Coordinates of C-alpha atoms and ligand atoms in Angstrom, one line a residue:
M5 CA -0.1 0.1 0.1
S6 CA 2.8 2.4 0.8
G7 CA 4.9 4.0 -2.1
G8 CA 4.1 2.8 -5.5
D9 CA 3.3 5.2 -8.2
M10 CA 1.2 7.3 -6.0
A11 CA 4.0 8.3 -4.3
K12 CA 4.0 11.7 -6.1
P13 CA 4.1 14.8 -4.0
L14 CA 1.9 17.8 -5.0
L15 CA 4.2 20.6 -4.8
G16 CA 7.4 20.1 -6.6
H17 CA 10.9 19.7 -4.5
R18 CA 12.6 22.8 -4.0
S19 CA 15.7 23.1 -6.1
T20 CA 18.8 22.6 -4.5
E21 CA 20.5 20.1 -6.7
G22 CA 23.5 22.4 -7.0
D23 CA 24.9 21.8 -3.5
P24 CA 24.7 18.1 -2.3
S25 CA 25.6 19.2 1.5
V26 CA 22.3 20.8 1.8
V27 CA 19.5 18.5 2.6
P28 CA 16.3 20.5 1.3
A29 CA 13.7 21.2 3.5
A30 CA 11.2 19.6 1.2
G31 CA 12.1 16.5 -0.1
R32 CA 13.7 15.4 3.4
T33 CA 12.2 12.4 5.1
I34 CA 10.0 13.2 8.1
G35 CA 9.0 10.7 10.8
V36 CA 5.5 10.5 12.8
L37 CA 4.9 8.6 15.9
G38 CA 1.5 7.7 16.2
S39 CA -1.6 7.2 13.7
G40 CA -4.4 9.4 15.2
D41 CA -6.1 12.2 13.9
F42 CA -3.4 14.7 14.3
A43 CA -0.7 12.1 12.8
R44 CA -3.1 11.5 9.9
S45 CA -3.3 15.3 9.2
L46 CA 0.2 15.8 9.5
A47 CA 1.2 13.2 7.3
I48 CA -1.2 14.5 4.6
R49 CA 0.2 17.9 5.0
L50 CA 3.6 16.8 4.7
V51 CA 3.3 14.9 1.8
C52 CA 1.3 17.6 0.3
S53 CA 4.4 19.9 0.7
G54 CA 6.8 17.5 -0.9
F55 CA 8.0 15.8 2.1
K56 CA 8.7 11.8 2.2
V57 CA 6.8 10.6 5.4
V58 CA 7.3 7.6 7.3
V59 CA 4.8 6.8 10.2
G60 CA 5.3 4.5 13.0
S61 CA 2.5 2.6 14.8
R62 CA 2.5 -0.2 16.8
N63 CA -0.1 -1.7 14.3
P64 CA 1.0 -0.6 10.9
K65 CA -1.1 -3.1 9.0
R66 CA -4.4 -1.9 10.3
K67 CA -3.5 1.6 10.1
A68 CA -1.9 2.0 6.9
C69 CA -5.1 2.4 4.8
L70 CA -5.8 5.5 7.1
F71 CA -2.8 7.5 5.4
P72 CA -2.3 8.4 1.8
P73 CA -0.6 6.0 -0.2
A74 CA 2.3 8.3 -0.4
A75 CA 3.1 7.8 3.2
E76 CA 4.7 4.7 4.4
V77 CA 3.5 3.2 7.3
T78 CA 5.6 0.7 9.4
F79 CA 6.6 -0.2 12.7
Q80 CA 7.6 2.6 15.1
A81 CA 11.4 1.3 15.4
E82 CA 11.7 0.7 11.8
A83 CA 10.2 4.4 10.9
V84 CA 12.4 6.1 13.6
K85 CA 15.6 4.5 12.0
K86 CA 14.6 6.1 8.6
T87 CA 14.7 9.7 9.6
D88 CA 16.1 12.4 11.8
V89 CA 13.0 14.4 12.7
I90 CA 10.2 12.8 14.5
F91 CA 6.9 14.4 15.3
V92 CA 5.3 12.7 18.4
A93 CA 1.7 12.5 17.8
V94 CA 1.1 10.6 20.9
F95 CA -0.6 11.9 24.1
R96 CA 1.6 12.7 27.0
E97 CA 0.5 9.8 29.1
H98 CA 1.7 7.4 26.6
Y99 CA 5.1 8.9 26.3
S100 CA 6.5 6.3 28.5
T101 CA 5.5 3.5 26.4
L102 CA 7.8 4.9 23.5
C103 CA 10.9 4.1 26.1
D104 CA 12.0 1.0 24.3
L105 CA 12.8 3.2 21.2
A106 CA 15.4 5.3 23.3
D107 CA 18.6 3.8 21.4
V108 CA 17.4 4.2 17.9
L109 CA 16.0 7.6 18.9
A110 CA 19.5 8.8 20.4
G111 CA 20.5 12.0 18.7
K112 CA 17.6 12.7 16.4
I113 CA 15.1 15.5 16.6
L114 CA 11.7 15.0 18.7
V115 CA 8.9 17.5 17.9
D116 CA 6.4 17.5 20.6
V117 CA 3.0 18.4 19.6
S118 CA 0.9 17.9 22.4
N119 CA -1.6 20.0 24.3
N120 CA -3.2 19.4 27.7
T121 CA -6.5 19.4 29.1
E122 CA -6.1 21.8 31.7
I123 CA -4.1 25.1 32.1
N124 CA -0.9 24.1 34.1
H125 CA -2.2 20.3 34.6
H126 CA 1.3 18.8 35.5
K127 CA 4.3 20.2 37.2
E128 CA 6.6 20.6 34.1
S129 CA 5.5 21.1 30.3
N130 CA 4.8 17.6 28.0
A131 CA 7.7 18.7 25.9
E132 CA 10.1 19.0 29.2
Y133 CA 9.1 15.7 30.3
L134 CA 9.7 14.2 26.9
A135 CA 12.9 15.4 26.9
S136 CA 13.4 13.9 30.3
L137 CA 12.7 10.5 28.8
F138 CA 14.8 10.9 25.9
P139 CA 17.9 12.7 27.2
A140 CA 19.8 11.9 24.2
C141 CA 17.5 13.6 21.8
T142 CA 16.5 17.3 20.9
V143 CA 13.1 18.0 21.6
V144 CA 11.5 21.1 20.1
K145 CA 8.1 22.3 21.1
G146 CA 5.7 23.0 18.2
F147 CA 2.5 22.8 16.2
N148 CA 0.1 22.4 19.1
V149 CA -1.2 25.7 18.1
V150 CA -2.9 24.3 15.2
S151 CA -5.7 21.9 14.6
A152 CA -5.7 18.7 13.0
W153 CA -8.3 20.3 10.9
T154 CA -6.3 23.5 10.0
L155 CA -3.3 21.0 9.0
Q156 CA -5.7 18.9 6.6
S157 CA -7.5 22.3 5.4
G158 CA -4.5 24.1 4.9
A159 CA -3.4 27.0 6.2
R160 CA -5.3 29.5 4.1
D161 CA -8.2 29.8 6.4
G162 CA -7.4 29.4 10.3
N163 CA -4.6 30.5 12.4
K164 CA -1.1 30.2 10.0
Q165 CA 1.2 30.9 13.0
V166 CA 3.3 28.0 14.4
L167 CA 5.0 28.5 17.9
I168 CA 8.1 26.9 18.3
C169 CA 10.7 26.5 21.0
S170 CA 13.6 24.8 22.0
N171 CA 16.9 24.6 23.7
S172 CA 18.9 23.7 20.3
Q173 CA 18.9 26.9 17.6
E174 CA 19.8 24.2 15.2
A175 CA 17.0 22.1 16.0
K176 CA 14.6 24.9 16.1
R177 CA 15.8 26.2 12.4
T178 CA 15.3 22.9 11.0
V179 CA 11.4 22.5 12.6
A180 CA 10.8 26.3 11.5
E181 CA 12.0 25.5 8.0
I182 CA 9.4 22.5 7.7
A183 CA 6.7 24.8 9.2
Q184 CA 7.4 27.1 6.6
V185 CA 7.5 24.8 3.5
M186 CA 4.2 23.7 4.9
G187 CA 2.8 27.1 4.6
F188 CA 2.6 28.1 8.2
T189 CA 4.8 31.1 9.8
P190 CA 7.2 29.6 12.5
V191 CA 7.4 32.3 15.5
D192 CA 10.4 31.6 17.6
M193 CA 9.2 31.3 21.2
G194 CA 12.9 31.0 22.6
C195 CA 14.1 28.3 24.7
M196 CA 12.3 25.2 26.3
S197 CA 11.0 27.1 29.3
S198 CA 8.6 28.7 27.0
A199 CA 6.9 25.4 26.1
R200 CA 4.4 25.6 29.3
E201 CA 3.1 28.8 27.8
I202 CA 2.8 27.4 24.2
E203 CA 1.1 24.4 25.8
N204 CA -1.4 26.6 27.4
I205 CA -2.4 28.9 24.5
P206 CA -4.8 26.4 22.7
L207 CA -6.7 26.3 26.3
R208 CA -7.4 29.9 26.6
L209 CA -10.7 30.7 25.0
L210 CA -10.4 34.6 23.8
P211 CA -8.2 36.0 26.1
A212 CA -8.2 39.3 25.0
W213 CA -12.0 39.3 25.0
K214 CA -12.9 37.9 28.4
I215 CA -12.6 41.5 30.2
P216 CA -14.7 43.4 27.4
I217 CA -17.3 40.7 27.5
F218 CA -17.7 40.8 31.1
L219 CA -18.1 44.5 30.8
A220 CA -20.6 44.3 28.0
L221 CA -22.6 41.6 30.0
G222 CA -22.4 43.7 33.1
L223 CA -23.6 47.0 31.4
F224 CA -26.4 44.8 29.8
L225 CA -27.4 43.8 33.1
C226 CA -27.6 46.8 35.0
F227 CA -29.2 48.7 32.3
F228 CA -31.8 46.2 31.6
T229 CA -32.8 46.1 35.2
Y230 CA -33.0 49.7 35.0
N231 CA -35.4 49.9 32.3
L232 CA -37.2 46.7 33.5
V233 CA -38.1 48.6 36.7
R234 CA -39.2 52.0 34.7
Q235 CA -40.9 50.4 31.7
V236 CA -42.7 47.3 33.2
I237 CA -42.5 47.1 37.1
H238 CA -43.5 51.0 37.6
P239 CA -46.6 50.7 35.6
Y240 CA -47.3 47.4 37.1
I241 CA -47.1 48.7 40.9
R242 CA -48.4 52.1 40.3
E243 CA -51.2 51.5 37.7
Q244 CA -51.6 47.7 38.0
K245 CA -51.1 47.8 34.4
N246 CA -49.7 44.8 32.3
K247 CA -46.7 46.0 30.2
F248 CA -44.9 42.7 30.5
Y249 CA -45.1 42.5 26.5
K250 CA -42.5 45.0 26.4
I251 CA -39.6 42.8 27.8
P252 CA -38.3 41.2 24.4
V253 CA -38.3 44.0 22.2
E254 CA -38.6 47.5 23.8
V255 CA -36.9 46.9 26.9
V256 CA -34.1 45.2 25.3
N257 CA -33.9 47.9 22.7
T258 CA -33.4 50.5 25.4
T259 CA -30.9 48.3 26.9
L260 CA -28.7 47.6 23.6
P261 CA -28.1 51.0 22.8
C262 CA -27.3 52.2 25.8
V263 CA -24.6 49.4 26.0
A264 CA -23.4 50.3 23.0
Y265 CA -23.1 54.2 23.5
V266 CA -21.3 53.8 27.0
M267 CA -19.0 51.2 25.8
L268 CA -18.2 53.6 22.9
S269 CA -17.4 56.4 25.1
L270 CA -15.2 54.1 27.2
V271 CA -13.1 53.3 24.1
Y272 CA -12.2 56.7 23.9
L273 CA -11.8 57.5 27.7
P274 CA -8.6 56.0 28.3
G275 CA -7.2 58.1 25.6
V276 CA -8.1 60.9 27.4
L277 CA -7.2 59.8 30.8
A278 CA -3.6 59.2 29.3
A279 CA -3.4 62.4 28.1
C280 CA -4.4 64.1 31.4
L281 CA -1.5 61.9 33.0
Q282 CA 1.2 62.8 30.6
L283 CA 0.0 66.5 31.3
Y284 CA 0.2 66.0 35.0
Y285 CA 3.5 64.5 34.9
G286 CA 5.1 66.6 32.2
T287 CA 6.6 63.7 30.4
K288 CA 5.7 60.8 28.0
Y289 CA 8.2 58.8 29.4
R290 CA 6.5 57.7 32.8
R291 CA 4.8 54.0 32.8
F292 CA 1.3 54.2 33.0
P293 CA -0.7 52.6 36.0
D294 CA -1.3 48.8 35.0
W295 CA -5.3 49.3 34.9
L296 CA -4.8 52.0 32.3
D297 CA -2.4 50.0 30.2
Q298 CA -4.8 47.0 30.5
W299 CA -7.5 49.2 29.3
L300 CA -5.5 50.9 26.4
Q301 CA -5.0 47.2 25.1
H302 CA -8.5 46.2 25.3
R303 CA -10.1 49.2 23.4
K304 CA -10.1 47.3 19.9
Q305 CA -12.4 44.6 21.8
I306 CA -14.4 47.1 23.6
G307 CA -15.2 49.1 20.5
L308 CA -16.0 45.9 18.6
L309 CA -18.6 44.9 20.9
S310 CA -19.9 48.6 21.1
F311 CA -20.3 48.1 17.3
F312 CA -22.2 44.8 17.8
C313 CA -24.7 46.3 20.3
A314 CA -25.4 49.3 18.1
A315 CA -26.2 47.2 15.2
L316 CA -28.4 44.8 16.9
H317 CA -30.1 48.1 18.3
A318 CA -30.6 49.2 14.8
V319 CA -32.0 46.2 13.6
Y320 CA -34.5 46.2 16.7
S321 CA -35.3 49.8 15.9
L322 CA -36.1 49.0 12.4
C323 CA -38.6 46.2 13.6
L324 CA -40.5 48.4 16.2
P325 CA -43.3 49.6 13.7
M326 CA -43.7 45.9 12.8
R327 CA -45.1 44.4 15.9
R328 CA -48.7 43.8 16.6
S329 CA -48.6 45.8 19.8
H330 CA -47.8 48.8 18.0
R331 CA -50.7 48.0 15.4
Y332 CA -53.1 47.9 18.1
Q333 CA -52.0 51.0 19.5
L334 CA -52.4 52.6 16.3
I335 CA -55.8 51.8 15.8
E336 CA -56.6 52.5 19.6
T337 CA -55.4 55.9 19.1
A338 CA -57.2 56.5 15.8
V339 CA -60.4 55.3 17.2
K340 CA -60.1 57.5 20.5
Q341 CA -59.3 60.5 17.9
A342 CA -62.5 59.9 15.7
M343 CA -64.4 59.7 19.1
E344 CA -63.2 63.0 19.9
K345 CA -63.6 64.4 16.6
K346 CA -60.1 65.4 16.3
M347 CA -58.9 65.6 12.9
T348 CA -54.9 65.8 13.2
I349 CA -52.5 64.7 15.5
W350 CA -49.4 66.0 13.8
V351 CA -47.0 67.7 16.2
E352 CA -44.5 69.6 14.1
E353 CA -41.8 69.5 16.5
E354 CA -42.1 65.8 17.4
V355 CA -42.1 64.9 13.8
W356 CA -38.7 66.7 13.1
R357 CA -37.3 65.3 16.3
M358 CA -37.6 61.6 15.0
E359 CA -36.5 62.6 11.5
I360 CA -33.3 64.0 12.7
Y361 CA -32.6 61.1 15.4
I362 CA -33.2 58.4 12.9
S363 CA -30.7 60.0 10.2
V364 CA -28.1 60.8 12.9
G365 CA -28.2 57.3 14.1
I366 CA -27.8 55.8 10.8
I367 CA -24.8 58.0 9.9
A368 CA -23.1 57.0 13.5
L369 CA -24.0 53.1 12.6
G370 CA -22.3 53.7 9.3
L371 CA -19.0 55.4 10.9
L372 CA -18.9 52.7 13.4
S373 CA -19.0 50.0 10.6
L374 CA -16.2 52.0 8.8
L375 CA -14.1 51.4 12.0
A376 CA -15.2 47.7 12.4
I377 CA -14.3 46.9 8.8
T378 CA -11.0 48.5 9.2
S379 CA -10.0 46.5 12.2
L380 CA -10.1 43.2 10.0
P381 CA -6.4 42.3 9.7
S382 CA -6.5 42.2 5.6
I383 CA -7.8 45.8 5.6
A384 CA -5.7 47.3 8.4
N385 CA -2.7 46.1 6.4
S386 CA -3.8 47.6 3.5
L387 CA -3.8 50.9 5.2
N388 CA -0.9 52.9 6.4
W389 CA -0.6 54.0 9.8
R390 CA -2.0 57.6 9.1
E391 CA -5.1 56.5 7.6
F392 CA -5.6 53.8 10.2
S393 CA -5.3 56.3 13.0
F394 CA -7.4 58.3 11.2
I395 CA -10.1 56.2 11.0
Q396 CA -9.9 54.8 13.9
S397 CA -9.1 58.1 16.3
T398 CA -10.8 60.9 14.3
L399 CA -13.8 59.0 12.6
G400 CA -14.2 56.9 15.7
F401 CA -14.3 60.2 18.0
I402 CA -17.0 61.7 15.4
A403 CA -19.1 58.5 15.5
L404 CA -19.1 59.3 19.2
V405 CA -20.0 62.9 18.8
I406 CA -22.8 62.1 16.5
S407 CA -24.2 59.1 18.8
T408 CA -24.4 61.8 21.2
L409 CA -26.8 64.2 18.9
H410 CA -28.6 61.0 18.0
T411 CA -29.2 60.4 22.1
L412 CA -29.8 64.1 22.8
T413 CA -32.3 64.3 19.7
Y414 CA -34.0 61.2 21.0
G415 CA -34.4 62.5 24.7
W416 CA -35.0 66.1 23.6
S417 CA -36.7 67.8 26.6
R418 CA -37.7 64.4 28.3
A419 CA -35.2 64.8 31.0
F420 CA -37.2 67.7 32.6
D421 CA -40.8 66.1 32.3
E422 CA -41.7 65.2 35.9
N423 CA -43.8 62.3 34.4
Q424 CA -40.7 60.8 33.1
Y425 CA -39.5 60.2 36.4
K426 CA -40.8 56.4 37.7
F427 CA -39.8 56.0 41.3
Y428 CA -37.7 59.0 40.8
L429 CA -35.4 57.2 38.3
P430 CA -34.4 59.6 35.4
P431 CA -35.1 58.4 31.8
T432 CA -32.0 56.0 30.9
Y433 CA -30.7 58.2 28.4
T434 CA -29.5 60.8 30.9
L435 CA -27.6 58.1 32.6
T436 CA -25.7 57.2 29.7
L437 CA -24.8 60.8 28.7
L438 CA -22.6 61.2 31.8
V439 CA -19.4 59.4 30.3
P440 CA -19.6 60.2 26.7
C441 CA -20.0 64.1 27.7
T442 CA -17.2 64.1 29.8
V443 CA -14.8 62.6 27.3
I444 CA -16.2 65.0 24.4
L445 CA -15.8 68.0 26.6
A446 CA -12.2 66.8 27.8
K447 CA -11.2 66.5 23.9
V448 CA -12.5 69.8 23.3
A449 CA -10.3 71.2 26.2
F450 CA -7.4 69.3 24.8
S451 CA -8.1 71.1 21.3
L452 CA -7.5 74.4 22.9
P453 CA -4.4 75.7 21.7
C454 CA -2.6 76.1 24.6
I455 CA -3.3 72.7 26.1
Q456 CA -2.5 71.0 22.5
H457 CA 0.4 72.8 22.3
R458 CA 1.8 71.3 25.5
L459 CA 0.6 68.1 24.8
L460 CA 2.2 67.8 21.6
R461 CA 5.6 69.3 22.9
I462 CA 5.3 66.5 25.6
R463 CA 4.5 63.6 22.8
R464 CA 7.5 64.8 20.8
G465 CA 9.7 64.2 23.9
W466 CA 9.8 67.5 25.8
E467 CA 9.8 67.1 29.6
K468 CA 8.7 69.2 32.2
G469 CA 11.7 70.8 34.5
R470 CA 14.1 70.7 31.6
S471 CA 13.0 73.9 30.1
T472 CA 11.4 76.8 32.3
D473 CA 10.2 79.7 30.3
F474 CA 7.5 81.5 31.4
L475 CA 5.0 80.5 29.0
G476 CA 5.9 76.9 29.8
F477 CA 4.8 77.8 33.3
L478 CA 1.6 79.5 32.6
T479 CA 0.5 76.4 30.5
A480 CA 1.7 74.0 33.0
K481 CA -0.7 75.7 35.8
T482 CA -3.4 76.1 33.5
S483 CA -3.2 72.2 32.2
C484 CA -2.5 71.1 35.8
F485 CA -6.1 72.7 36.8
L486 CA -7.7 71.4 33.5
S487 CA -6.4 67.6 34.0
V488 CA -7.3 67.9 37.8
W489 CA -11.1 69.3 36.9
I490 CA -11.3 66.8 34.0
N491 CA -10.2 64.1 36.5
L492 CA -12.9 64.8 38.9
S493 CA -15.6 65.0 36.7
T494 CA -14.4 61.8 35.0
E495 CA -14.9 60.5 38.6
L496 CA -18.3 61.8 39.4
Ligands
LIG1292 C1 -15.8 49.3 15.9 C2 -14.6 49.6 16.5 C3 -13.2 48.9 15.8 C4 -12.2 49.3 16.4 N1 -11.1 48.3 15.9 C5 -9.9 48.8 16.4 C6 -8.7 48.1 15.9 O1 -8.8 47.4 15.0 N2 -7.5 48.3 16.7 C7 -7.3 49.2 17.2 O2 -6.2 49.6 17.9 N3 -8.3 49.7 18.1 C8 -9.4 49.7 17.4 N4 -10.8 50.6 18.0 C9 -10.3 51.3 19.2 C10 -10.4 53.0 19.0 O3 -11.1 53.2 17.7 C11 -8.6 53.2 19.0 O4 -7.9 52.8 20.0 C12 -8.6 54.5 18.7 O5 -7.2 54.7 18.1 C13 -8.6 55.4 20.0 O6 -8.3 56.3 19.6 P1 -8.0 57.7 20.6 O7 -7.7 58.9 20.0 O8 -8.6 57.6 22.2 O9 -6.6 57.1 21.1 P2 -5.0 57.1 20.5 O10 -5.2 57.2 19.0 O11 -4.4 56.1 21.3 O12 -4.6 58.2 20.8 C14 -4.9 59.4 22.2 C15 -4.3 60.8 21.6 O13 -3.0 60.5 21.7 C16 -2.6 60.9 20.5 N5 -1.3 60.1 20.6 C17 -1.2 58.7 20.9 N6 -0.1 58.4 21.0 C18 1.0 59.1 20.5 C19 2.3 59.5 20.0 N7 3.3 58.5 20.2 N8 2.7 60.6 19.8 C20 1.7 61.7 19.5 N9 0.7 61.6 19.7 C21 0.1 60.5 20.1 C22 -3.4 60.9 19.4 O14 -3.3 61.7 18.6 C23 -4.5 60.9 20.0 O15 -5.1 62.3 20.0 C24 -11.9 50.4 17.6 C25 -13.1 51.0 17.9 C26 -14.3 50.6 17.4 C27 -15.6 51.5 18.0
LIG1293 N1 -6.2 16.3 17.2 C1 -5.8 17.5 17.4 O1 -6.3 18.5 16.6 C2 -4.6 17.8 18.1 C3 -4.1 17.1 18.5 N2 -2.4 17.3 19.2 C4 -1.7 16.5 20.2 O2 -1.3 15.3 19.2 C5 -1.3 14.2 20.1 C6 -2.2 13.2 19.3 O3 -3.5 13.5 19.2 P1 -4.8 12.8 18.3 O4 -4.1 12.5 17.2 O5 -5.4 13.7 18.5 O6 -5.0 11.5 19.3 P2 -5.3 10.1 19.0 O7 -6.0 9.6 20.1 O8 -6.3 10.1 17.5 O9 -3.9 9.3 18.4 C7 -3.2 8.9 19.4 C8 -2.4 7.9 18.7 O10 -1.1 7.6 19.7 C9 -0.4 6.4 19.3 N3 0.0 5.6 20.2 C10 1.3 5.5 20.9 N4 1.8 4.7 22.0 C11 0.4 4.7 22.4 C12 -0.1 3.8 23.6 N5 0.7 3.4 24.5 N6 -1.4 4.0 23.9 C13 -2.2 4.7 22.8 N7 -1.8 5.3 21.9 C14 -0.7 5.0 21.5 C15 -1.8 5.6 18.5 O11 -1.2 5.1 17.4 P3 -0.7 3.7 17.0 O12 -2.0 2.8 17.4 O13 -0.5 3.6 15.7 O14 0.4 3.3 17.8 C16 -2.8 6.6 18.4 O15 -3.3 6.5 17.1 C17 -1.7 14.4 21.3 O16 -0.4 14.9 22.3 C18 -2.5 16.0 20.9 O17 -2.7 16.6 22.4 C19 -1.9 18.6 19.2 C20 -2.9 19.7 18.4 C21 -4.1 19.6 17.9
LIG1294 C1 -29.4 52.6 11.7 C2 -28.8 53.4 12.9 C3 -29.9 53.4 14.1 C4 -31.2 53.6 14.5 C5 -32.2 53.4 13.3 C6 -31.6 54.0 15.7 C7 -32.9 54.3 16.1 C8 -33.3 54.4 17.3 C9 -34.3 54.4 17.8 C10 -35.7 54.3 17.0 C11 -34.7 54.8 19.2 C12 -35.7 54.9 20.1 C13 -35.7 53.7 20.8 C14 -37.2 53.5 21.7 O1 -38.0 54.2 21.2 O2 -37.1 53.5 22.7 C15 -33.0 55.1 19.7 C16 -32.8 55.1 20.6 C17 -31.2 55.4 21.0 N1 -30.2 55.3 20.3 FE1 -30.4 54.6 18.3 N2 -30.6 54.2 16.3 C18 -29.3 53.9 15.5 C19 -27.8 53.9 16.1 C20 -27.5 54.1 16.9 C21 -26.3 54.4 17.4 C22 -25.2 54.1 16.9 C23 -26.1 54.4 18.7 C24 -25.1 54.8 19.8 C25 -23.8 53.9 19.7 C26 -27.6 54.4 19.2 C27 -27.7 55.1 20.6 C28 -29.0 54.9 21.1 C29 -29.3 55.4 22.4 C30 -28.3 55.7 23.7 C31 -30.8 55.5 22.4 C32 -31.5 55.9 23.8 C33 -32.0 54.7 24.4 C34 -33.0 54.9 25.6 O3 -32.6 55.7 26.4 O4 -34.2 54.5 25.1 N3 -28.4 54.5 18.4 N4 -32.3 54.6 18.5
LIG1295 CU1 1.2 77.0 24.9
LIG1296 FE1 -2.5 14.0 33.2

């Protein structure tokens, strides 16, 4: 079954015929121990990339039919003898059963591809454990971050990076070369002590998203409860009115935009705080506190979640007039009017208010979509740094300003209407305005020529105390006062 005329690689061998001392990466023989999912996918990929593959199995006869004909499937010891680089596609628990092979394995490169089921499950990493079992071998950790599926379907989709570490530079280079020929991007993670970190990576679920997602869920819960009390519980308790039908659409559609709007302002707040600190320190060389660092690094995720909520809000809003409850209310109003013999209910102000806030909301969502699209790596890569930062920083801030206009025109004079205060709770939109308006005011303050001038100087490397002209002294005083004021107002 193995060998034969089907043993043709899909990709041609790289031409290195001129130099016989160099074993070309493609064309060399690679060993694979194990015949499971990972071993099979790996073998297929290696064959397709132009390598010769020998698979070592405890039961080669039965397993051979699972592999491409171009791969040779034989006993473990046989396979190991034919090659210098061996992928160990066996679970850690079974490493010790390979100890009989120690003699034939001596001096060869072992690639540990294993993963764990829990973070830091064992005292030492799997790769270090393998190295301790085979002291005469050179162990390289790698390929555990790609799935058997990625190996088979090609690196086209999915993650292209393969993290590699080893104590031997030589062995690491060999494995990196193999990864490259297979179409992956090897990433050097240093020496063997990084193995544990590499093994933990596939176990972490969306690490950068954890905090932003909890933030979004937390805000959602708070606003949802608040709106529930105002829109459903209050009429039920005060007037015995059953408004529970509002929960699936209306309460949700008051909650989602509030989360979107507040999250959007939380994307631009840390930049403002950072500028305040820079003004206060009088230098850009002092480190920000950890919480601010973390916050700055999570802005992308917070922004994308904000966009997600805003998009849902838009769809919910479009569906508002579609509902049966809305139709009944329309008819009831019409009947009431007919009884009262009123001809028109047209209120010019209300009409304009709605036309404006809908239009403005659509523009804000359009701008946010632009931000979301440019955060896709393929599109971000096609923009230069200035274009990217213009879209992210300037257009994003404009989206925040426009969302504020949307919210203000929607809310209009309702904040001053006593009937809107259910259980003394003000309308939801008034609460959401707090952080965004602070951010906008702070940005406006920073654009005052005097402060902007100083901020720009600091960001170009100027430091307080190094130069002491009178103008510098004056601006220091003003901006100090302003930054304290801004800090205070954000805390409030
Ligand atoms: C839908 C959506 C998608 C997003 N996608 C991404 C994304 O893909 N990637 C991403 O990083 N963020 C993303 N974000 C987050 C956000 O858009 C960016 O972090 C944005 O750059 C923040 O702008 P900023 O002006 O507050 O902060 P910054 O651009 O960090 O800067 C703050 C201020 O400091 C100035 N400044 C900063 N550093 C320097 C310096 N070294 N020298 C001189 N001046 C300086 C800037 O000019 C600016 O005035 C996204 C947000 C949303 C809503
Ligand atoms: N599946 C995946 O997507 C990924 C897997 N990995 C890692 O690859 C390794 C293999 O995973 P996978 O292929 O899914 O697992 P499987 O259970 O499918 O395969 C394991 C293979 O190990 C061989 N083996 C050798 N000695 C023993 C033994 N004593 N007892 C049992 N089996 C033995 C067996 O082959 P035979 O009977 O021929 O000897 C068996 O086919 C694991 O370390 C895993 O963490 C890493 C990344 C992704
Ligand atoms: C296509 C785009 C949009 C449309 C059609 C739209 C439509 C609406 C509608 C109809 C309302 C009133 C909801 C109600 O009657 O309860 C509303 C409220 C609101 N919208 Fe939008 N909107 C859009 C985009 C946005 C965006 C991008 C944001 C901010 C990120 C936003 C934030 C808000 C806020 C905060 C409220 C007030 C919620 C409340 O307190 O009741 N909207 N929008
Ligand atoms: Cu100045
Ligand atoms: Fe275990």
